[in-house]
PDB file of C-alpha atoms and ligand atoms in Angstrom:
ATOM      1  CA  MET A 253     187.539  40.875  99.300  1.00 95.00           C
ATOM      2  CA  GLU A 254     188.159  42.931 102.401  1.00 98.00           C
ATOM      3  CA  LEU A 255     187.217  46.571 102.860  1.00 98.00           C
ATOM      4  CA  ILE A 256     189.897  48.834 104.326  1.00 98.00           C
ATOM      5  CA  ASP A 257     188.084  50.932 106.930  1.00 98.00           C
ATOM      6  CA  GLY A 258     189.619  54.412 106.756  1.00 98.00           C
ATOM      7  CA  ASN A 259     187.154  55.813 109.279  1.00 98.00           C
ATOM      8  CA  LYS A 260     188.240  53.277 111.915  1.00 98.00           C
ATOM      9  CA  ILE A 261     191.989  53.634 111.252  1.00 98.00           C
ATOM     10  CA  ALA A 262     191.761  57.453 111.224  1.00 98.00           C
ATOM     11  CA  ALA A 263     189.784  57.403 114.498  1.00 98.00           C
ATOM     12  CA  ASP A 264     192.539  55.267 116.098  1.00 98.00           C
ATOM     13  CA  ILE A 265     195.196  57.802 114.987  1.00 98.00           C
ATOM     14  CA  ILE A 266     193.124  60.735 116.226  1.00 98.00           C
ATOM     15  CA  ALA A 267     192.749  59.050 119.636  1.00 98.00           C
ATOM     16  CA  GLU A 268     196.544  58.519 119.762  1.00 98.00           C
ATOM     17  CA  LEU A 269     197.154  62.177 118.878  1.00 98.00           C
ATOM     18  CA  LYS A 270     194.699  63.375 121.525  1.00 98.00           C
ATOM     19  CA  THR A 271     196.751  61.545 124.188  1.00 98.00           C
ATOM     20  CA  GLN A 272     199.986  63.015 122.784  1.00 98.00           C
ATOM     21  CA  VAL A 273     198.611  66.571 122.715  1.00 98.00           C
ATOM     22  CA  ALA A 274     197.396  66.305 126.326  1.00 98.00           C
ATOM     23  CA  ALA A 275     200.975  65.448 127.343  1.00 98.00           C
ATOM     24  CA  LEU A 276     202.623  68.326 125.414  1.00 97.00           C
ATOM     25  CA  PRO A 277     204.176  71.074 127.539  1.00 96.00           C
ATOM     26  CA  GLY A 278     203.088  74.695 127.013  1.00 96.00           C
ATOM     27  CA  ARG A 279     200.272  75.884 124.786  1.00 97.00           C
ATOM     28  CA  PRO A 280     198.354  73.489 122.501  1.00 98.00           C
ATOM     29  CA  PRO A 281     199.314  73.231 118.821  1.00 98.00           C
ATOM     30  CA  CYS A 282     197.686  75.834 116.562  1.00 98.00           C
ATOM     31  CA  LEU A 283     196.663  75.263 112.936  1.00 98.00           C
ATOM     32  CA  ALA A 284     195.682  78.123 110.594  1.00 99.00           C
ATOM     33  CA  LEU A 285     193.139  76.999 107.974  1.00 98.00           C
ATOM     34  CA  VAL A 286     192.881  79.325 104.987  1.00 98.00           C
ATOM     35  CA  ARG A 287     189.981  78.775 102.594  1.00 98.00           C
ATOM     36  CA  VAL A 288     189.609  81.147  99.656  1.00 98.00           C
ATOM     37  CA  GLY A 289     185.999  81.519  98.480  1.00 98.00           C
ATOM     38  CA  GLU A 290     183.111  79.103  98.996  1.00 97.00           C
ATOM     39  CA  ASP A 291     183.903  76.061  96.827  1.00 96.00           C
ATOM     40  CA  PRO A 292     181.465  73.470  98.303  1.00 93.00           C
ATOM     41  CA  ALA A 293     184.017  70.641  98.480  1.00 94.00           C
ATOM     42  CA  SER A 294     186.545  72.955 100.167  1.00 97.00           C
ATOM     43  CA  VAL A 295     183.916  74.142 102.666  1.00 97.00           C
ATOM     44  CA  SER A 296     183.247  70.508 103.591  1.00 96.00           C
ATOM     45  CA  TYR A 297     186.956  69.528 103.818  1.00 97.00           C
ATOM     46  CA  VAL A 298     187.903  72.525 105.965  1.00 98.00           C
ATOM     47  CA  LYS A 299     184.990  71.789 108.334  1.00 98.00           C
ATOM     48  CA  LYS A 300     186.337  68.257 108.806  1.00 98.00           C
ATOM     49  CA  LYS A 301     189.821  69.622 109.551  1.00 98.00           C
ATOM     50  CA  GLU A 302     188.370  72.075 112.056  1.00 98.00           C
ATOM     51  CA  ALA A 303     186.323  69.346 113.789  1.00 98.00           C
ATOM     52  CA  ALA A 304     189.285  66.957 114.029  1.00 98.00           C
ATOM     53  CA  SER A 305     191.432  69.755 115.514  1.00 98.00           C
ATOM     54  CA  ALA A 306     188.794  70.390 118.201  1.00 98.00           C
ATOM     55  CA  THR A 307     188.600  66.667 119.069  1.00 98.00           C
ATOM     56  CA  ILE A 308     192.362  66.397 119.524  1.00 98.00           C
ATOM     57  CA  GLY A 309     192.866  69.665 121.395  1.00 98.00           C
ATOM     58  CA  ILE A 310     194.519  71.550 118.532  1.00 98.00           C
ATOM     59  CA  THR A 311     193.505  75.209 118.312  1.00 98.00           C
ATOM     60  CA  SER A 312     192.332  76.121 114.824  1.00 98.00           C
ATOM     61  CA  ARG A 313     192.361  79.594 113.351  1.00 98.00           C
ATOM     62  CA  LEU A 314     189.893  79.957 110.487  1.00 98.00           C
ATOM     63  CA  ILE A 315     190.581  82.509 107.766  1.00 98.00           C
ATOM     64  CA  TYR A 316     188.082  82.705 104.922  1.00 98.00           C
ATOM     65  CA  PRO A 317     189.042  85.438 102.440  1.00 98.00           C
ATOM     66  CA  PRO A 318     186.661  86.081  99.517  1.00 98.00           C
ATOM     67  CA  VAL A 319     187.276  84.549  96.085  1.00 98.00           C
ATOM     68  CA  THR A 320     188.253  88.038  94.863  1.00 98.00           C
ATOM     69  CA  ILE A 321     191.391  88.218  97.071  1.00 98.00           C
ATOM     70  CA  THR A 322     194.461  89.029  94.974  1.00 98.00           C
ATOM     71  CA  GLN A 323     197.597  86.921  95.013  1.00 98.00           C
ATOM     72  CA  ASP A 324     199.515  89.732  96.739  1.00 98.00           C
ATOM     73  CA  GLU A 325     196.842  90.028  99.422  1.00 98.00           C
ATOM     74  CA  LEU A 326     196.989  86.277  99.988  1.00 99.00           C
ATOM     75  CA  PHE A 327     200.798  86.465 100.200  1.00 99.00           C
ATOM     76  CA  ALA A 328     200.465  89.223 102.835  1.00 99.00           C
ATOM     77  CA  LEU A 329     198.029  87.070 104.806  1.00 98.00           C
ATOM     78  CA  ILE A 330     200.472  84.119 104.702  1.00 99.00           C
ATOM     79  CA  ASP A 331     203.414  86.364 105.659  1.00 99.00           C
ATOM     80  CA  GLY A 332     201.471  87.396 108.760  1.00 98.00           C
ATOM     81  CA  LEU A 333     200.843  83.758 109.742  1.00 98.00           C
ATOM     82  CA  ASN A 334     204.499  82.870 109.027  1.00 98.00           C
ATOM     83  CA  ALA A 335     205.639  85.604 111.425  1.00 98.00           C
ATOM     84  CA  ASP A 336     203.116  84.717 114.149  1.00 98.00           C
ATOM     85  CA  PRO A 337     204.804  82.639 116.897  1.00 97.00           C
ATOM     86  CA  GLY A 338     201.357  81.429 118.015  1.00 98.00           C
ATOM     87  CA  VAL A 339     200.763  79.564 114.730  1.00 98.00           C
ATOM     88  CA  ASP A 340     202.458  76.167 114.222  1.00 98.00           C
ATOM     89  CA  GLY A 341     200.893  74.990 110.971  1.00 98.00           C
ATOM     90  CA  ILE A 342     199.404  76.738 107.934  1.00 98.00           C
ATOM     91  CA  LEU A 343     197.112  75.115 105.377  1.00 98.00           C
ATOM     92  CA  VAL A 344     195.778  76.853 102.287  1.00 98.00           C
ATOM     93  CA  GLN A 345     192.997  74.674 100.904  1.00 98.00           C
ATOM     94  CA  SER A 346     193.356  73.693  97.239  1.00 97.00           C
ATOM     95  CA  PRO A 347     192.010  74.386  94.638  1.00 97.00           C
ATOM     96  CA  LEU A 348     192.554  78.157  94.531  1.00 98.00           C
ATOM     97  CA  PRO A 349     190.843  80.504  92.046  1.00 98.00           C
ATOM     98  CA  LYS A 350     192.422  80.645  88.578  1.00 98.00           C
ATOM     99  CA  HIS A 351     193.951  84.123  89.069  1.00 98.00           C
ATOM    100  CA  ILE A 352     196.187  82.794  91.863  1.00 98.00           C
ATOM    101  CA  ASN A 353     199.318  80.730  91.231  1.00 98.00           C
ATOM    102  CA  GLU A 354     198.842  77.794  93.566  1.00 98.00           C
ATOM    103  CA  VAL A 355     202.463  76.631  93.649  1.00 98.00           C
ATOM    104  CA  ALA A 356     203.616  80.199  94.401  1.00 98.00           C
ATOM    105  CA  VAL A 357     201.228  80.197  97.366  1.00 98.00           C
ATOM    106  CA  PHE A 358     202.514  76.835  98.613  1.00 98.00           C
ATOM    107  CA  ARG A 359     206.069  78.194  98.404  1.00 98.00           C
ATOM    108  CA  ARG A 360     205.152  81.341 100.325  1.00 98.00           C
ATOM    109  CA  ILE A 361     204.261  79.315 103.440  1.00 99.00           C
ATOM    110  CA  ALA A 362     207.274  78.994 105.755  1.00 98.00           C
ATOM    111  CA  ALA A 363     208.649  75.473 105.223  1.00 98.00           C
ATOM    112  CA  HIS A 364     208.640  74.751 108.979  1.00 98.00           C
ATOM    113  CA  LYS A 365     204.886  75.560 109.115  1.00 98.00           C
ATOM    114  CA  ASP A 366     204.002  73.784 105.860  1.00 98.00           C
ATOM    115  CA  VAL A 367     201.872  70.959 107.314  1.00 98.00           C
ATOM    116  CA  ASP A 368     200.576  70.151 103.796  1.00 98.00           C
ATOM    117  CA  GLY A 369     204.095  69.278 102.635  1.00 98.00           C
ATOM    118  CA  PHE A 370     203.773  71.085  99.283  1.00 98.00           C
ATOM    119  CA  HIS A 371     206.677  73.530  99.771  1.00 98.00           C
ATOM    120  CA  THR A 372     209.793  72.982  97.644  1.00 98.00           C
ATOM    121  CA  MET A 373     211.826  72.322 100.807  1.00 98.00           C
ATOM    122  CA  ASN A 374     209.493  69.596 102.075  1.00 98.00           C
ATOM    123  CA  LEU A 375     209.204  67.904  98.676  1.00 98.00           C
ATOM    124  CA  GLY A 376     213.025  68.029  98.508  1.00 98.00           C
ATOM    125  CA  LYS A 377     213.296  66.476 101.961  1.00 98.00           C
ATOM    126  CA  LEU A 378     210.888  63.739 100.866  1.00 98.00           C
ATOM    127  CA  ALA A 379     213.125  62.970  97.882  1.00 98.00           C
ATOM    128  CA  GLN A 380     216.159  62.957 100.212  1.00 98.00           C
ATOM    129  CA  GLU A 381     214.329  60.776 102.790  1.00 98.00           C
ATOM    130  CA  ASP A 382     214.945  63.435 105.454  1.00 98.00           C
ATOM    131  CA  ASP A 383     212.255  62.740 108.044  1.00 97.00           C
ATOM    132  CA  THR A 384     212.384  66.251 109.545  1.00 97.00           C
ATOM    133  CA  GLY A 385     210.216  67.445 106.634  1.00 98.00           C
ATOM    134  CA  PHE A 386     206.438  67.300 106.271  1.00 98.00           C
ATOM    135  CA  VAL A 387     204.938  64.680 103.952  1.00 98.00           C
ATOM    136  CA  ALA A 388     201.762  65.562 102.019  1.00 98.00           C
ATOM    137  CA  CYS A 389     198.765  64.314 103.994  1.00 98.00           C
ATOM    138  CA  THR A 390     196.945  62.137 101.441  1.00 98.00           C
ATOM    139  CA  PRO A 391     200.030  60.123 100.388  1.00 98.00           C
ATOM    140  CA  ALA A 392     201.099  59.796 104.050  1.00 98.00           C
ATOM    141  CA  GLY A 393     197.571  58.602 104.852  1.00 98.00           C
ATOM    142  CA  ILE A 394     197.711  55.993 102.078  1.00 98.00           C
ATOM    143  CA  MET A 395     200.972  54.545 103.455  1.00 98.00           C
ATOM    144  CA  GLU A 396     199.525  54.491 106.978  1.00 98.00           C
ATOM    145  CA  LEU A 397     196.347  52.739 105.736  1.00 98.00           C
ATOM    146  CA  LEU A 398     198.407  50.076 103.966  1.00 98.00           C
ATOM    147  CA  GLN A 399     200.661  49.506 106.990  1.00 98.00           C
ATOM    148  CA  ARG A 400     197.826  49.322 109.470  1.00 98.00           C
ATOM    149  CA  SER A 401     195.914  46.926 107.176  1.00 98.00           C
ATOM    150  CA  GLY A 402     198.863  44.532 107.051  1.00 98.00           C
ATOM    151  CA  VAL A 403     199.737  45.181 103.389  1.00 98.00           C
ATOM    152  CA  THR A 404     203.468  44.753 102.709  1.00 98.00           C
ATOM    153  CA  LEU A 405     204.945  47.013 100.031  1.00 98.00           C
ATOM    154  CA  ALA A 406     208.495  45.632  99.939  1.00 98.00           C
ATOM    155  CA  GLY A 407     209.268  44.099  96.565  1.00 98.00           C
ATOM    156  CA  GLN A 408     205.706  44.652  95.362  1.00 98.00           C
ATOM    157  CA  HIS A 409     204.735  46.548  92.234  1.00 99.00           C
ATOM    158  CA  VAL A 410     202.896  49.732  93.192  1.00 99.00           C
ATOM    159  CA  VAL A 411     201.239  51.482  90.252  1.00 99.00           C
ATOM    160  CA  VAL A 412     200.257  55.087  90.909  1.00 99.00           C
ATOM    161  CA  LEU A 413     197.612  56.404  88.552  1.00 98.00           C
ATOM    162  CA  GLY A 414     198.005  60.209  88.566  1.00 98.00           C
ATOM    163  CA  ARG A 415     200.991  62.576  88.792  1.00 98.00           C
ATOM    164  CA  SER A 416     199.694  65.469  90.861  1.00 98.00           C
ATOM    165  CA  LEU A 417     201.799  67.392  93.361  1.00 96.00           C
ATOM    166  CA  ILE A 418     199.201  66.690  96.043  1.00 97.00           C
ATOM    167  CA  VAL A 419     198.919  62.900  95.634  1.00 98.00           C
ATOM    168  CA  GLY A 420     200.548  61.051  92.731  1.00 98.00           C
ATOM    169  CA  LYS A 421     204.141  62.292  92.857  1.00 98.00           C
ATOM    170  CA  PRO A 422     204.597  62.225  96.645  1.00 98.00           C
ATOM    171  CA  ALA A 423     202.838  58.825  96.883  1.00 98.00           C
ATOM    172  CA  ALA A 424     205.361  57.379  94.415  1.00 98.00           C
ATOM    173  CA  LEU A 425     208.283  58.954  96.311  1.00 98.00           C
ATOM    174  CA  LEU A 426     207.034  57.439  99.576  1.00 98.00           C
ATOM    175  CA  ALA A 427     206.406  53.938  98.234  1.00 98.00           C
ATOM    176  CA  VAL A 428     209.931  53.755  96.791  1.00 98.00           C
ATOM    177  CA  GLN A 429     211.726  54.897  99.985  1.00 98.00           C
ATOM    178  CA  ARG A 430     214.434  52.746 101.526  1.00 98.00           C
ATOM    179  CA  LYS A 431     212.267  51.954 104.524  1.00 98.00           C
ATOM    180  CA  THR A 432     211.093  48.586 105.824  1.00 97.00           C
ATOM    181  CA  TRP A 433     207.465  49.734 105.350  1.00 97.00           C
ATOM    182  CA  ALA A 434     208.166  50.842 101.734  1.00 98.00           C
ATOM    183  CA  ASN A 435     210.801  49.407  99.345  1.00 98.00           C
ATOM    184  CA  ALA A 436     208.217  48.992  96.556  1.00 98.00           C
ATOM    185  CA  THR A 437     208.825  48.987  92.811  1.00 98.00           C
ATOM    186  CA  VAL A 438     206.879  51.976  91.497  1.00 98.00           C
ATOM    187  CA  THR A 439     205.323  52.928  88.173  1.00 98.00           C
ATOM    188  CA  ILE A 440     203.586  56.280  87.682  1.00 98.00           C
ATOM    189  CA  CYS A 441     200.891  56.374  84.986  1.00 98.00           C
ATOM    190  CA  HIS A 442     198.897  59.400  83.807  1.00 98.00           C
ATOM    191  CA  SER A 443     196.640  60.710  81.060  1.00 96.00           C
ATOM    192  CA  GLN A 444     199.419  60.503  78.446  1.00 98.00           C
ATOM    193  CA  THR A 445     200.488  56.941  79.274  1.00 98.00           C
ATOM    194  CA  ALA A 446     200.261  54.506  76.359  1.00 98.00           C
ATOM    195  CA  ASN A 447     198.621  51.162  76.965  1.00 97.00           C
ATOM    196  CA  LEU A 448     197.460  52.108  80.447  1.00 98.00           C
ATOM    197  CA  PRO A 449     195.396  48.975  81.255  1.00 98.00           C
ATOM    198  CA  ALA A 450     198.407  46.745  80.510  1.00 98.00           C
ATOM    199  CA  LEU A 451     200.374  48.651  83.176  1.00 98.00           C
ATOM    200  CA  THR A 452     197.660  48.905  85.818  1.00 98.00           C
ATOM    201  CA  ARG A 453     197.031  45.147  85.404  1.00 98.00           C
ATOM    202  CA  GLN A 454     200.589  44.569  86.642  1.00 98.00           C
ATOM    203  CA  ALA A 455     199.904  46.317  89.940  1.00 99.00           C
ATOM    204  CA  ASP A 456     200.022  44.376  93.190  1.00 99.00           C
ATOM    205  CA  ILE A 457     198.923  47.644  94.779  1.00 99.00           C
ATOM    206  CA  LEU A 458     197.039  50.162  92.611  1.00 99.00           C
ATOM    207  CA  ILE A 459     196.707  53.753  93.829  1.00 99.00           C
ATOM    208  CA  ALA A 460     194.034  55.528  91.771  1.00 98.00           C
ATOM    209  CA  ALA A 461     194.408  59.315  91.948  1.00 98.00           C
ATOM    210  CA  ILE A 462     193.470  60.487  88.473  1.00 98.00           C
ATOM    211  CA  GLY A 463     190.389  62.544  89.381  1.00 97.00           C
ATOM    212  CA  LYS A 464     188.008  60.871  86.927  1.00 98.00           C
ATOM    213  CA  ALA A 465     184.866  59.229  88.266  1.00 98.00           C
ATOM    214  CA  GLU A 466     184.897  55.408  88.041  1.00 98.00           C
ATOM    215  CA  PHE A 467     187.825  55.466  85.579  1.00 98.00           C
ATOM    216  CA  VAL A 468     189.342  52.181  86.792  1.00 98.00           C
ATOM    217  CA  THR A 469     187.324  49.233  85.497  1.00 98.00           C
ATOM    218  CA  ALA A 470     187.637  45.492  86.144  1.00 98.00           C
ATOM    219  CA  ASP A 471     189.751  44.870  83.007  1.00 98.00           C
ATOM    220  CA  MET A 472     192.433  47.210  84.460  1.00 98.00           C
ATOM    221  CA  VAL A 473     192.931  45.315  87.717  1.00 98.00           C
ATOM    222  CA  LYS A 474     194.823  42.099  88.467  1.00 98.00           C
ATOM    223  CA  PRO A 475     192.792  39.616  90.540  1.00 98.00           C
ATOM    224  CA  GLY A 476     194.072  39.692  94.124  1.00 98.00           C
ATOM    225  CA  ALA A 477     195.350  43.284  93.921  1.00 99.00           C
ATOM    226  CA  VAL A 478     195.049  45.840  96.715  1.00 99.00           C
ATOM    227  CA  VAL A 479     193.253  48.944  95.385  1.00 99.00           C
ATOM    228  CA  ILE A 480     193.461  52.364  97.033  1.00 99.00           C
ATOM    229  CA  ASP A 481     190.857  54.766  95.647  1.00 98.00           C
ATOM    230  CA  VAL A 482     191.859  58.393  96.216  1.00 98.00           C
ATOM    231  CA  GLY A 483     189.139  59.909  94.031  1.00 98.00           C
ATOM    232  CA  VAL A 484     186.338  62.022  95.440  1.00 97.00           C
ATOM    233  CA  ASN A 485     184.042  62.841  92.529  1.00 96.00           C
ATOM    234  CA  ARG A 486     180.586  64.347  92.658  1.00 93.00           C
ATOM    235  CA  VAL A 487     178.292  62.660  90.160  1.00 94.00           C
ATOM    236  CA  ALA A 488     174.772  63.993  89.504  1.00 95.00           C
ATOM    237  CA  ASP A 489     172.148  61.751  91.120  1.00 95.00           C
ATOM    238  CA  PRO A 490     168.577  63.073  91.160  1.00 97.00           C
ATOM    239  CA  SER A 491     167.536  60.319  93.617  1.00 96.00           C
ATOM    240  CA  LYS A 492     169.682  61.958  96.353  1.00 95.00           C
ATOM    241  CA  LYS A 493     168.517  64.913  98.409  1.00 95.00           C
ATOM    242  CA  SER A 494     171.799  66.726  97.685  1.00 92.00           C
ATOM    243  CA  GLY A 495     171.371  66.046  93.944  1.00 94.00           C
ATOM    244  CA  TYR A 496     174.688  64.185  93.748  1.00 94.00           C
ATOM    245  CA  ARG A 497     176.518  61.138  95.012  1.00 94.00           C
ATOM    246  CA  LEU A 498     180.198  60.747  95.834  1.00 95.00           C
ATOM    247  CA  THR A 499     182.167  58.209  93.885  1.00 97.00           C
ATOM    248  CA  GLY A 500     185.818  57.316  93.587  1.00 98.00           C
ATOM    249  CA  ASP A 501     188.182  56.903  90.641  1.00 98.00           C
ATOM    250  CA  VAL A 502     187.393  53.179  90.734  1.00 98.00           C
ATOM    251  CA  HIS A 503     184.196  51.523  89.466  1.00 98.00           C
ATOM    252  CA  PHE A 504     183.582  49.860  92.827  1.00 98.00           C
ATOM    253  CA  PRO A 505     180.776  47.401  91.913  1.00 98.00           C
ATOM    254  CA  THR A 506     182.821  45.574  89.271  1.00 98.00           C
ATOM    255  CA  VAL A 507     186.357  46.049  90.657  1.00 98.00           C
ATOM    256  CA  SER A 508     185.820  45.263  94.339  1.00 98.00           C
ATOM    257  CA  PRO A 509     184.981  41.522  93.879  1.00 98.00           C
ATOM    258  CA  LEU A 510     188.396  41.052  92.225  1.00 98.00           C
ATOM    259  CA  CYS A 511     190.434  42.670  94.990  1.00 98.00           C
ATOM    260  CA  ARG A 512     192.263  41.289  97.988  1.00 98.00           C
ATOM    261  CA  LYS A 513     191.537  44.607  99.710  1.00 98.00           C
ATOM    262  CA  ILE A 514     189.989  47.890  98.588  1.00 98.00           C
ATOM    263  CA  THR A 515     189.176  51.279 100.128  1.00 98.00           C
ATOM    264  CA  PRO A 516     185.596  52.575  99.860  1.00 98.00           C
ATOM    265  CA  VAL A 517     184.613  56.145  98.869  1.00 98.00           C
ATOM    266  CA  PRO A 518     183.687  57.779 101.151  1.00 97.00           C
ATOM    267  CA  GLY A 519     185.290  56.265 104.269  1.00 98.00           C
ATOM    268  CA  GLY A 520     188.637  55.183 102.823  1.00 98.00           C
ATOM    269  CA  VAL A 521     191.468  57.620 102.123  1.00 98.00           C
ATOM    270  CA  GLY A 522     189.545  60.841 102.972  1.00 98.00           C
ATOM    271  CA  PRO A 523     189.526  60.511 106.769  1.00 98.00           C
ATOM    272  CA  MET A 524     193.222  59.546 106.658  1.00 98.00           C
ATOM    273  CA  THR A 525     194.133  62.847 104.968  1.00 98.00           C
ATOM    274  CA  VAL A 526     192.616  64.681 107.921  1.00 98.00           C
ATOM    275  CA  ALA A 527     194.358  62.413 110.469  1.00 98.00           C
ATOM    276  CA  MET A 528     197.760  62.992 108.816  1.00 98.00           C
ATOM    277  CA  LEU A 529     197.212  66.764 108.802  1.00 99.00           C
ATOM    278  CA  MET A 530     196.642  66.536 112.538  1.00 99.00           C
ATOM    279  CA  GLN A 531     199.801  64.436 112.925  1.00 98.00           C
ATOM    280  CA  ASN A 532     201.820  66.985 110.939  1.00 99.00           C
ATOM    281  CA  THR A 533     200.454  69.816 113.087  1.00 98.00           C
ATOM    282  CA  VAL A 534     201.527  68.048 116.295  1.00 98.00           C
ATOM    283  CA  LYS A 535     204.939  67.452 114.692  1.00 98.00           C
ATOM    284  CA  ALA A 536     205.177  71.166 113.794  1.00 98.00           C
ATOM    285  CA  ARG A 537     204.375  72.133 117.397  1.00 98.00           C
ATOM    286  CA  ARG A 538     207.106  69.776 118.675  1.00 97.00           C
ATOM    287  CA  GLN A 539     209.703  70.982 116.142  1.00 96.00           C
ATOM    288  CA  ASN A 540     208.920  74.707 116.392  1.00 85.00           C
ATOM    289  CA  GLY A 541     208.232  74.927 120.112  1.00 68.00           C
TER     290      GLY A 541
HETATM  291  N1  GUN B 663     192.789  69.751  98.363  1.00 88.35           N
HETATM  292  C1  GUN B 663     192.672  68.413  98.212  1.00 88.35           C
HETATM  293  N2  GUN B 663     193.529  67.773  99.040  1.00 88.35           N
HETATM  294  C2  GUN B 663     194.188  68.731  99.729  1.00 88.35           C
HETATM  295  C3  GUN B 663     195.204  68.695 100.735  1.00 88.35           C
HETATM  296  O1  GUN B 663     195.690  67.646 101.168  1.00 88.35           O
HETATM  297  N3  GUN B 663     195.613  69.903 101.188  1.00 88.35           N
HETATM  298  C4  GUN B 663     195.119  71.068 100.714  1.00 88.35           C
HETATM  299  N4  GUN B 663     195.601  72.197 101.216  1.00 88.35           N
HETATM  300  N5  GUN B 663     194.197  71.144  99.783  1.00 88.35           N
HETATM  301  C5  GUN B 663     193.741  69.971  99.298  1.00 88.35           C
END
């Protein structure tokens, strides 16, 4: 079994982007980070995005409206960022409070500033394999991790566990692309799938993005498979100072000995999401500038 080191691969990408940003003409790229309320996971994720921006030389603009902001007020805020020529990329951290329609918010962001890749136009471009669009950061990060770890997708059976807009669906669309780095055979499984273990056991590459702590157990994995664990779950642990520990969607102690390669949590997919957001922001600066 070999661990896929997301921290190392993400650091390599961030170093590459820093060099690219230094060579860009004109002002540095600018990323607007919108975080509604104080959800602890969102606070931590947005901090990481802010820190990576600073390392690379991307200007970040931090906007933290209260959890009570109305949908119309949030739309107005986004409209302002859309119209601002000094802003290249806009990210609204998910999840949003229940009274706000998340997809409506994603659609409100101008497609050419949608560095998250959740806008209808960018999801459409992904389906059409039009590389001028933005690809959602976590799925893009997964593909980059696999490529840079020497995992070939072509002809392999990729099973995606989870059908979210943020991970599952775009990951499946990427893996099936007519590209030399893709060309996989893809199955999407989810909470309503019958006989789930029989399907996941067929995976050469299993992408677990179901959002349930330690859901994937050894009986669900084929020996020799590559396992990508997208889950970030907080599980109560009184022995920790924070009162919780982070765990993935995969039961690591029993699954990892079976695998050819596996990503740890933390230190696997998470840092790659941030690196891909940075890459999309540099792309936005190039395309909009
Ligand atoms: N929440 C979890 N992942 C993401 C992401 O990639 N982008 C945004 N905006 N919110 C998220």
